[in-house]
């Protein structure tokens, strides 16, 4: 179902999810949105790929909560991070940290579902029809195509270094030491790949600024129904949460 939707419908869906997520201050509502996004990933059969980002989300959640504990000491004091009355843990800071964590998780997971279930060429054609300049489309396409490639290549370089007997150690210090032996060949290979990419772009007539899409995407009845439902959800949310606060 989600793979068959038009890229424009998916963009509208992701934008609505982002607006509702950023305007919501209730943790239970954000939990419901997060569960809905995970269910969407399960229906789209990309839940396994989405769950691979949980390590990043958990790490960022710890950072968010720690930053809010330091910068937002408001509310009832529950304890102290440092004995002796230093760095108080307050209810307001915990609430803000959990709020930021849920927002981050929802935005990351929803955008990842969008990227996984959308062909890059279809996305670029849709953005071009929406009036986005072709240069920005090219940068976005290159980022989508080559970031996963660089991640795989970084893993291979790290495994090759370990196979040659390089032992950076364990723990946080070991991870820091293992960065340089991976980044130097990775950046070198990426710079070498840019030459081939530039020649390929020129050979395909990029400078002529004329494009011939291989496949045209059209809005079907399913896309229109989904857009109407999403629009109704957005209007209902704004009517319940936002407009009363403005008035």
PDB file of C-alpha atoms in Angstrom:
ATOM      1  CA  UNK A   1       0.000   0.000   0.000  1.00  0.00           C
ATOM      2  CA  UNK A   2       2.623   2.550   1.025  1.00  0.00           C
ATOM      3  CA  UNK A   3       4.981   1.630  -1.820  1.00  0.00           C
ATOM      4  CA  UNK A   4       2.230   2.201  -4.397  1.00  0.00           C
ATOM      5  CA  UNK A   5       1.432   5.731  -3.262  1.00  0.00           C
ATOM      6  CA  UNK A   6       2.508   8.691  -5.343  1.00  0.00           C
ATOM      7  CA  UNK A   7       5.672  10.438  -4.046  1.00  0.00           C
ATOM      8  CA  UNK A   8       3.673  13.674  -3.718  1.00  0.00           C
ATOM      9  CA  UNK A   9       1.191  11.903  -1.438  1.00  0.00           C
ATOM     10  CA  UNK A  10       4.042  10.629   0.712  1.00  0.00           C
ATOM     11  CA  UNK A  11       5.578  14.106   0.901  1.00  0.00           C
ATOM     12  CA  UNK A  12       2.221  15.519   2.036  1.00  0.00           C
ATOM     13  CA  UNK A  13       1.912  12.747   4.620  1.00  0.00           C
ATOM     14  CA  UNK A  14       5.403  13.364   6.007  1.00  0.00           C
ATOM     15  CA  UNK A  15       4.786  17.122   6.175  1.00  0.00           C
ATOM     16  CA  UNK A  16       1.525  16.629   8.078  1.00  0.00           C
ATOM     17  CA  UNK A  17       3.204  14.230  10.507  1.00  0.00           C
ATOM     18  CA  UNK A  18       6.003  16.759  11.015  1.00  0.00           C
ATOM     19  CA  UNK A  19       3.619  19.676  11.619  1.00  0.00           C
ATOM     20  CA  UNK A  20       1.503  17.730  14.105  1.00  0.00           C
ATOM     21  CA  UNK A  21       4.613  16.422  15.866  1.00  0.00           C
ATOM     22  CA  UNK A  22       6.221  19.847  16.227  1.00  0.00           C
ATOM     23  CA  UNK A  23       3.005  21.532  17.403  1.00  0.00           C
ATOM     24  CA  UNK A  24       2.113  18.852  19.961  1.00  0.00           C
ATOM     25  CA  UNK A  25       3.158  19.378  23.564  1.00  0.00           C
ATOM     26  CA  UNK A  26       1.440  16.274  24.983  1.00  0.00           C
ATOM     27  CA  UNK A  27       3.595  13.205  25.488  1.00  0.00           C
ATOM     28  CA  UNK A  28       0.653  10.742  25.214  1.00  0.00           C
ATOM     29  CA  UNK A  29      -0.292  12.199  21.816  1.00  0.00           C
ATOM     30  CA  UNK A  30       3.302  11.859  20.630  1.00  0.00           C
ATOM     31  CA  UNK A  31       3.361   8.251  21.829  1.00  0.00           C
ATOM     32  CA  UNK A  32       0.226   7.550  19.768  1.00  0.00           C
ATOM     33  CA  UNK A  33       1.852   9.162  16.709  1.00  0.00           C
ATOM     34  CA  UNK A  34       5.013   7.103  17.231  1.00  0.00           C
ATOM     35  CA  UNK A  35       2.999   3.887  17.447  1.00  0.00           C
ATOM     36  CA  UNK A  36       1.093   4.887  14.302  1.00  0.00           C
ATOM     37  CA  UNK A  37       4.343   5.525  12.431  1.00  0.00           C
ATOM     38  CA  UNK A  38       5.723   2.150  13.529  1.00  0.00           C
ATOM     39  CA  UNK A  39       2.498   0.491  12.385  1.00  0.00           C
ATOM     40  CA  UNK A  40       2.920   2.270   9.058  1.00  0.00           C
ATOM     41  CA  UNK A  41       6.432   0.807   8.820  1.00  0.00           C
ATOM     42  CA  UNK A  42       5.053  -2.654   9.631  1.00  0.00           C
ATOM     43  CA  UNK A  43       2.381  -2.357   6.939  1.00  0.00           C
ATOM     44  CA  UNK A  44       5.022  -1.205   4.462  1.00  0.00           C
ATOM     45  CA  UNK A  45       7.251  -4.162   5.436  1.00  0.00           C
ATOM     46  CA  UNK A  46      10.175  -1.906   6.349  1.00  0.00           C
ATOM     47  CA  UNK A  47       9.974  -2.288  10.121  1.00  0.00           C
ATOM     48  CA  UNK A  48      13.283  -4.170  10.288  1.00  0.00           C
ATOM     49  CA  UNK A  49      15.120  -1.373   8.478  1.00  0.00           C
ATOM     50  CA  UNK A  50      13.466   1.218  10.702  1.00  0.00           C
ATOM     51  CA  UNK A  51      14.405  -0.574  13.913  1.00  0.00           C
ATOM     52  CA  UNK A  52      18.062  -0.449  12.881  1.00  0.00           C
ATOM     53  CA  UNK A  53      17.991   3.280  13.701  1.00  0.00           C
ATOM     54  CA  UNK A  54      16.919   2.654  17.304  1.00  0.00           C
ATOM     55  CA  UNK A  55      20.534   2.794  18.497  1.00  0.00           C
ATOM     56  CA  UNK A  56      20.857   6.318  17.092  1.00  0.00           C
ATOM     57  CA  UNK A  57      17.510   7.344  18.563  1.00  0.00           C
ATOM     58  CA  UNK A  58      18.424   5.996  22.010  1.00  0.00           C
ATOM     59  CA  UNK A  59      21.797   7.751  21.928  1.00  0.00           C
ATOM     60  CA  UNK A  60      20.205  11.043  20.896  1.00  0.00           C
ATOM     61  CA  UNK A  61      17.512  10.640  23.570  1.00  0.00           C
ATOM     62  CA  UNK A  62      20.184  10.392  26.253  1.00  0.00           C
ATOM     63  CA  UNK A  63      21.845  13.519  24.847  1.00  0.00           C
ATOM     64  CA  UNK A  64      18.549  15.424  24.695  1.00  0.00           C
ATOM     65  CA  UNK A  65      17.590  14.517  28.252  1.00  0.00           C
ATOM     66  CA  UNK A  66      21.058  15.385  29.552  1.00  0.00           C
ATOM     67  CA  UNK A  67      21.004  18.768  27.801  1.00  0.00           C
ATOM     68  CA  UNK A  68      17.552  19.609  29.144  1.00  0.00           C
ATOM     69  CA  UNK A  69      18.591  18.605  32.664  1.00  0.00           C
ATOM     70  CA  UNK A  70      21.482  21.072  32.445  1.00  0.00           C
ATOM     71  CA  UNK A  71      19.712  23.957  30.712  1.00  0.00           C
ATOM     72  CA  UNK A  72      16.102  23.722  31.948  1.00  0.00           C
ATOM     73  CA  UNK A  73      16.062  23.249  35.748  1.00  0.00           C
ATOM     74  CA  UNK A  74      12.343  23.865  36.266  1.00  0.00           C
ATOM     75  CA  UNK A  75       9.704  22.052  38.253  1.00  0.00           C
ATOM     76  CA  UNK A  76       9.956  19.737  41.220  1.00  0.00           C
ATOM     77  CA  UNK A  77      13.430  18.441  42.069  1.00  0.00           C
ATOM     78  CA  UNK A  78      13.597  14.647  41.947  1.00  0.00           C
ATOM     79  CA  UNK A  79      17.299  14.269  42.705  1.00  0.00           C
ATOM     80  CA  UNK A  80      20.768  15.353  41.661  1.00  0.00           C
ATOM     81  CA  UNK A  81      23.125  14.033  38.998  1.00  0.00           C
ATOM     82  CA  UNK A  82      26.148  14.980  41.110  1.00  0.00           C
ATOM     83  CA  UNK A  83      26.011  14.382  44.867  1.00  0.00           C
ATOM     84  CA  UNK A  84      26.100  17.528  46.899  1.00  0.00           C
ATOM     85  CA  UNK A  85      23.266  19.397  45.247  1.00  0.00           C
ATOM     86  CA  UNK A  86      24.774  19.846  41.770  1.00  0.00           C
ATOM     87  CA  UNK A  87      22.819  19.421  38.502  1.00  0.00           C
ATOM     88  CA  UNK A  88      19.279  18.901  39.838  1.00  0.00           C
ATOM     89  CA  UNK A  89      16.959  16.484  38.043  1.00  0.00           C
ATOM     90  CA  UNK A  90      13.624  18.277  37.715  1.00  0.00           C
ATOM     91  CA  UNK A  91      10.251  17.212  36.395  1.00  0.00           C
ATOM     92  CA  UNK A  92      10.200  20.046  33.844  1.00  0.00           C
ATOM     93  CA  UNK A  93      13.571  19.076  32.412  1.00  0.00           C
ATOM     94  CA  UNK A  94      12.596  15.401  32.154  1.00  0.00           C
ATOM     95  CA  UNK A  95       9.328  16.332  30.454  1.00  0.00           C
ATOM     96  CA  UNK A  96      11.132  18.515  27.917  1.00  0.00           C
ATOM     97  CA  UNK A  97      13.760  15.827  27.279  1.00  0.00           C
ATOM     98  CA  UNK A  98      11.171  13.114  26.671  1.00  0.00           C
ATOM     99  CA  UNK A  99       9.231  15.528  24.434  1.00  0.00           C
ATOM    100  CA  UNK A 100      12.300  16.209  22.287  1.00  0.00           C
ATOM    101  CA  UNK A 101      13.140  12.501  22.152  1.00  0.00           C
ATOM    102  CA  UNK A 102       9.690  11.522  20.903  1.00  0.00           C
ATOM    103  CA  UNK A 103       9.711  14.289  18.311  1.00  0.00           C
ATOM    104  CA  UNK A 104      13.126  13.229  17.066  1.00  0.00           C
ATOM    105  CA  UNK A 105      12.097   9.566  16.864  1.00  0.00           C
ATOM    106  CA  UNK A 106       8.894  10.327  14.945  1.00  0.00           C
ATOM    107  CA  UNK A 107      10.600  12.613  12.429  1.00  0.00           C
ATOM    108  CA  UNK A 108      13.510  10.220  11.830  1.00  0.00           C
ATOM    109  CA  UNK A 109      11.345   7.117  11.453  1.00  0.00           C
ATOM    110  CA  UNK A 110       8.731   8.760   9.212  1.00  0.00           C
ATOM    111  CA  UNK A 111      11.377  10.251   6.914  1.00  0.00           C
ATOM    112  CA  UNK A 112      13.185   6.910   6.762  1.00  0.00           C
ATOM    113  CA  UNK A 113       9.981   5.146   5.741  1.00  0.00           C
ATOM    114  CA  UNK A 114       9.499   7.753   3.039  1.00  0.00           C
ATOM    115  CA  UNK A 115      13.038   7.300   1.684  1.00  0.00           C
ATOM    116  CA  UNK A 116      12.971   3.484   1.781  1.00  0.00           C
ATOM    117  CA  UNK A 117       9.617   3.130   0.018  1.00  0.00           C
ATOM    118  CA  UNK A 118      10.259   5.724  -2.711  1.00  0.00           C
ATOM    119  CA  UNK A 119      12.403   5.281  -5.799  1.00  0.00           C
ATOM    120  CA  UNK A 120      14.894   8.165  -6.042  1.00  0.00           C
ATOM    121  CA  UNK A 121      14.050   8.823  -9.704  1.00  0.00           C
ATOM    122  CA  UNK A 122      10.338   9.091  -8.897  1.00  0.00           C
ATOM    123  CA  UNK A 123      11.078  11.447  -6.023  1.00  0.00           C
ATOM    124  CA  UNK A 124      13.275  13.668  -8.202  1.00  0.00           C
ATOM    125  CA  UNK A 125      10.634  13.799 -10.964  1.00  0.00           C
ATOM    126  CA  UNK A 126       7.982  14.774  -8.411  1.00  0.00           C
ATOM    127  CA  UNK A 127      10.149  17.504  -6.889  1.00  0.00           C
ATOM    128  CA  UNK A 128      10.905  18.847 -10.356  1.00  0.00           C
ATOM    129  CA  UNK A 129       7.180  19.054 -11.144  1.00  0.00           C
ATOM    130  CA  UNK A 130       6.685  20.917  -7.857  1.00  0.00           C
ATOM    131  CA  UNK A 131       9.089  23.605  -9.068  1.00  0.00           C
ATOM    132  CA  UNK A 132      12.209  22.648  -7.115  1.00  0.00           C
ATOM    133  CA  UNK A 133      15.337  23.675  -9.111  1.00  0.00           C
ATOM    134  CA  UNK A 134      17.102  20.802 -10.834  1.00  0.00           C
ATOM    135  CA  UNK A 135      20.405  21.536  -9.052  1.00  0.00           C
ATOM    136  CA  UNK A 136      18.799  20.965  -5.652  1.00  0.00           C
ATOM    137  CA  UNK A 137      17.149  17.813  -6.965  1.00  0.00           C
ATOM    138  CA  UNK A 138      20.544  16.526  -8.085  1.00  0.00           C
ATOM    139  CA  UNK A 139      22.114  17.209  -4.674  1.00  0.00           C
ATOM    140  CA  UNK A 140      19.225  15.489  -2.923  1.00  0.00           C
ATOM    141  CA  UNK A 141      19.443  12.479  -5.243  1.00  0.00           C
ATOM    142  CA  UNK A 142      23.203  12.145  -4.765  1.00  0.00           C
ATOM    143  CA  UNK A 143      22.772  12.272  -0.996  1.00  0.00           C
ATOM    144  CA  UNK A 144      20.114   9.560  -1.067  1.00  0.00           C
ATOM    145  CA  UNK A 145      22.127   7.288  -3.338  1.00  0.00           C
ATOM    146  CA  UNK A 146      25.639   7.677  -1.939  1.00  0.00           C
ATOM    147  CA  UNK A 147      25.199   8.020   1.832  1.00  0.00           C
ATOM    148  CA  UNK A 148      24.200   4.312   2.179  1.00  0.00           C
ATOM    149  CA  UNK A 149      27.091   3.415  -0.152  1.00  0.00           C
ATOM    150  CA  UNK A 150      29.549   5.324   2.029  1.00  0.00           C
ATOM    151  CA  UNK A 151      28.172   3.617   5.141  1.00  0.00           C
ATOM    152  CA  UNK A 152      28.724   0.174   3.615  1.00  0.00           C
ATOM    153  CA  UNK A 153      32.199   1.160   2.435  1.00  0.00           C
ATOM    154  CA  UNK A 154      33.096   2.482   5.898  1.00  0.00           C
ATOM    155  CA  UNK A 155      32.098  -0.875   7.404  1.00  0.00           C
ATOM    156  CA  UNK A 156      34.262  -2.747   4.887  1.00  0.00           C
ATOM    157  CA  UNK A 157      37.256  -0.481   5.583  1.00  0.00           C
ATOM    158  CA  UNK A 158      36.858  -0.983   9.322  1.00  0.00           C
ATOM    159  CA  UNK A 159      36.701  -4.758   8.898  1.00  0.00           C
ATOM    160  CA  UNK A 160      39.783  -4.654   6.640  1.00  0.00           C
ATOM    161  CA  UNK A 161      41.693  -2.706   9.303  1.00  0.00           C
ATOM    162  CA  UNK A 162      40.742  -5.272  11.944  1.00  0.00           C
ATOM    163  CA  UNK A 163      41.771  -8.131   9.615  1.00  0.00           C
ATOM    164  CA  UNK A 164      45.231  -6.537   9.297  1.00  0.00           C
ATOM    165  CA  UNK A 165      45.700  -6.614  13.050  1.00  0.00           C
ATOM    166  CA  UNK A 166      44.718  -3.045  13.939  1.00  0.00           C
ATOM    167  CA  UNK A 167      43.431  -3.032  17.532  1.00  0.00           C
ATOM    168  CA  UNK A 168      42.156   0.402  18.596  1.00  0.00           C
ATOM    169  CA  UNK A 169      40.845  -0.963  21.871  1.00  0.00           C
ATOM    170  CA  UNK A 170      37.380  -1.207  23.334  1.00  0.00           C
ATOM    171  CA  UNK A 171      35.014   1.324  24.789  1.00  0.00           C
ATOM    172  CA  UNK A 172      34.619   4.977  23.930  1.00  0.00           C
ATOM    173  CA  UNK A 173      38.362   5.612  23.554  1.00  0.00           C
ATOM    174  CA  UNK A 174      38.704   2.712  21.145  1.00  0.00           C
ATOM    175  CA  UNK A 175      35.887   4.051  18.986  1.00  0.00           C
ATOM    176  CA  UNK A 176      37.575   7.456  18.801  1.00  0.00           C
ATOM    177  CA  UNK A 177      40.915   5.898  17.787  1.00  0.00           C
ATOM    178  CA  UNK A 178      39.265   3.827  15.061  1.00  0.00           C
ATOM    179  CA  UNK A 179      37.814   6.880  13.293  1.00  0.00           C
ATOM    180  CA  UNK A 180      40.980   8.156  11.555  1.00  0.00           C
ATOM    181  CA  UNK A 181      42.015   4.845   9.885  1.00  0.00           C
ATOM    182  CA  UNK A 182      38.495   4.619   8.444  1.00  0.00           C
ATOM    183  CA  UNK A 183      37.836   8.250   7.502  1.00  0.00           C
ATOM    184  CA  UNK A 184      41.059   8.845   5.560  1.00  0.00           C
ATOM    185  CA  UNK A 185      40.558   6.057   2.945  1.00  0.00           C
ATOM    186  CA  UNK A 186      36.799   6.709   2.951  1.00  0.00           C
ATOM    187  CA  UNK A 187      37.224  10.392   2.074  1.00  0.00           C
ATOM    188  CA  UNK A 188      39.900   9.502  -0.506  1.00  0.00           C
ATOM    189  CA  UNK A 189      37.594   7.008  -2.218  1.00  0.00           C
ATOM    190  CA  UNK A 190      34.706   9.478  -2.115  1.00  0.00           C
ATOM    191  CA  UNK A 191      36.797  12.184  -3.790  1.00  0.00           C
ATOM    192  CA  UNK A 192      37.866   9.707  -6.474  1.00  0.00           C
ATOM    193  CA  UNK A 193      34.234   8.775  -7.036  1.00  0.00           C
ATOM    194  CA  UNK A 194      33.271  12.421  -7.598  1.00  0.00           C
ATOM    195  CA  UNK A 195      35.366  12.508 -10.798  1.00  0.00           C
ATOM    196  CA  UNK A 196      33.504   9.530 -12.242  1.00  0.00           C
ATOM    197  CA  UNK A 197      30.190  11.011 -11.099  1.00  0.00           C
ATOM    198  CA  UNK A 198      30.955  14.347 -12.770  1.00  0.00           C
ATOM    199  CA  UNK A 199      31.863  12.692 -16.066  1.00  0.00           C
ATOM    200  CA  UNK A 200      28.711  10.576 -15.925  1.00  0.00           C
ATOM    201  CA  UNK A 201      26.563  13.648 -15.325  1.00  0.00           C
ATOM    202  CA  UNK A 202      28.142  15.439 -18.293  1.00  0.00           C
ATOM    203  CA  UNK A 203      27.703  12.402 -20.560  1.00  0.00           C
ATOM    204  CA  UNK A 204      23.995  12.325 -19.744  1.00  0.00           C
ATOM    205  CA  UNK A 205      23.536  15.926 -20.869  1.00  0.00           C
ATOM    206  CA  UNK A 206      22.945  17.521 -17.479  1.00  0.00           C
ATOM    207  CA  UNK A 207      24.186  20.936 -18.639  1.00  0.00           C
ATOM    208  CA  UNK A 208      21.448  21.124 -21.283  1.00  0.00           C
ATOM    209  CA  UNK A 209      18.853  21.453 -18.477  1.00  0.00           C
ATOM    210  CA  UNK A 210      16.396  19.280 -20.420  1.00  0.00           C
ATOM    211  CA  UNK A 211      15.124  16.022 -18.968  1.00  0.00           C
ATOM    212  CA  UNK A 212      13.287  13.028 -20.361  1.00  0.00           C
ATOM    213  CA  UNK A 213      11.756  11.029 -17.475  1.00  0.00           C
ATOM    214  CA  UNK A 214      12.021   7.275 -17.819  1.00  0.00           C
ATOM    215  CA  UNK A 215       8.719   6.793 -16.019  1.00  0.00           C
ATOM    216  CA  UNK A 216       5.903   9.238 -15.318  1.00  0.00           C
ATOM    217  CA  UNK A 217       4.086   9.128 -11.978  1.00  0.00           C
ATOM    218  CA  UNK A 218       0.427  10.130 -11.820  1.00  0.00           C
ATOM    219  CA  UNK A 219      -1.978  10.671  -8.942  1.00  0.00           C
ATOM    220  CA  UNK A 220      -4.502   7.838  -8.707  1.00  0.00           C
ATOM    221  CA  UNK A 221      -7.757   7.536  -6.782  1.00  0.00           C
ATOM    222  CA  UNK A 222      -5.957   5.963  -3.828  1.00  0.00           C
ATOM    223  CA  UNK A 223      -3.616   8.957  -3.591  1.00  0.00           C
ATOM    224  CA  UNK A 224      -6.520  11.401  -3.663  1.00  0.00           C
ATOM    225  CA  UNK A 225      -8.358   9.498  -0.914  1.00  0.00           C
ATOM    226  CA  UNK A 226      -5.222   9.414   1.253  1.00  0.00           C
ATOM    227  CA  UNK A 227      -4.607  13.150   0.720  1.00  0.00           C
ATOM    228  CA  UNK A 228      -8.201  13.959   1.707  1.00  0.00           C
ATOM    229  CA  UNK A 229      -7.943  11.838   4.866  1.00  0.00           C
ATOM    230  CA  UNK A 230      -4.593  13.387   5.800  1.00  0.00           C
ATOM    231  CA  UNK A 231      -5.962  16.887   5.194  1.00  0.00           C
ATOM    232  CA  UNK A 232      -8.976  16.175   7.406  1.00  0.00           C
ATOM    233  CA  UNK A 233      -6.677  14.916  10.166  1.00  0.00           C
ATOM    234  CA  UNK A 234      -4.558  18.061   9.920  1.00  0.00           C
ATOM    235  CA  UNK A 235      -7.607  20.364   9.984  1.00  0.00           C
ATOM    236  CA  UNK A 236      -9.042  18.483  12.972  1.00  0.00           C
ATOM    237  CA  UNK A 237      -5.740  18.733  14.833  1.00  0.00           C
ATOM    238  CA  UNK A 238      -5.399  22.462  14.131  1.00  0.00           C
ATOM    239  CA  UNK A 239      -9.008  23.026  15.184  1.00  0.00           C
ATOM    240  CA  UNK A 240      -8.558  21.187  18.466  1.00  0.00           C
ATOM    241  CA  UNK A 241      -4.998  22.159  19.456  1.00  0.00           C
ATOM    242  CA  UNK A 242      -3.904  25.338  17.686  1.00  0.00           C
ATOM    243  CA  UNK A 243      -6.877  27.580  16.884  1.00  0.00           C
ATOM    244  CA  UNK A 244      -8.213  27.652  20.499  1.00  0.00           C
ATOM    245  CA  UNK A 245      -4.786  28.823  21.710  1.00  0.00           C
ATOM    246  CA  UNK A 246      -4.683  31.623  19.104  1.00  0.00           C
ATOM    247  CA  UNK A 247      -8.176  32.824  19.893  1.00  0.00           C
TER     248      UNK A 247
END
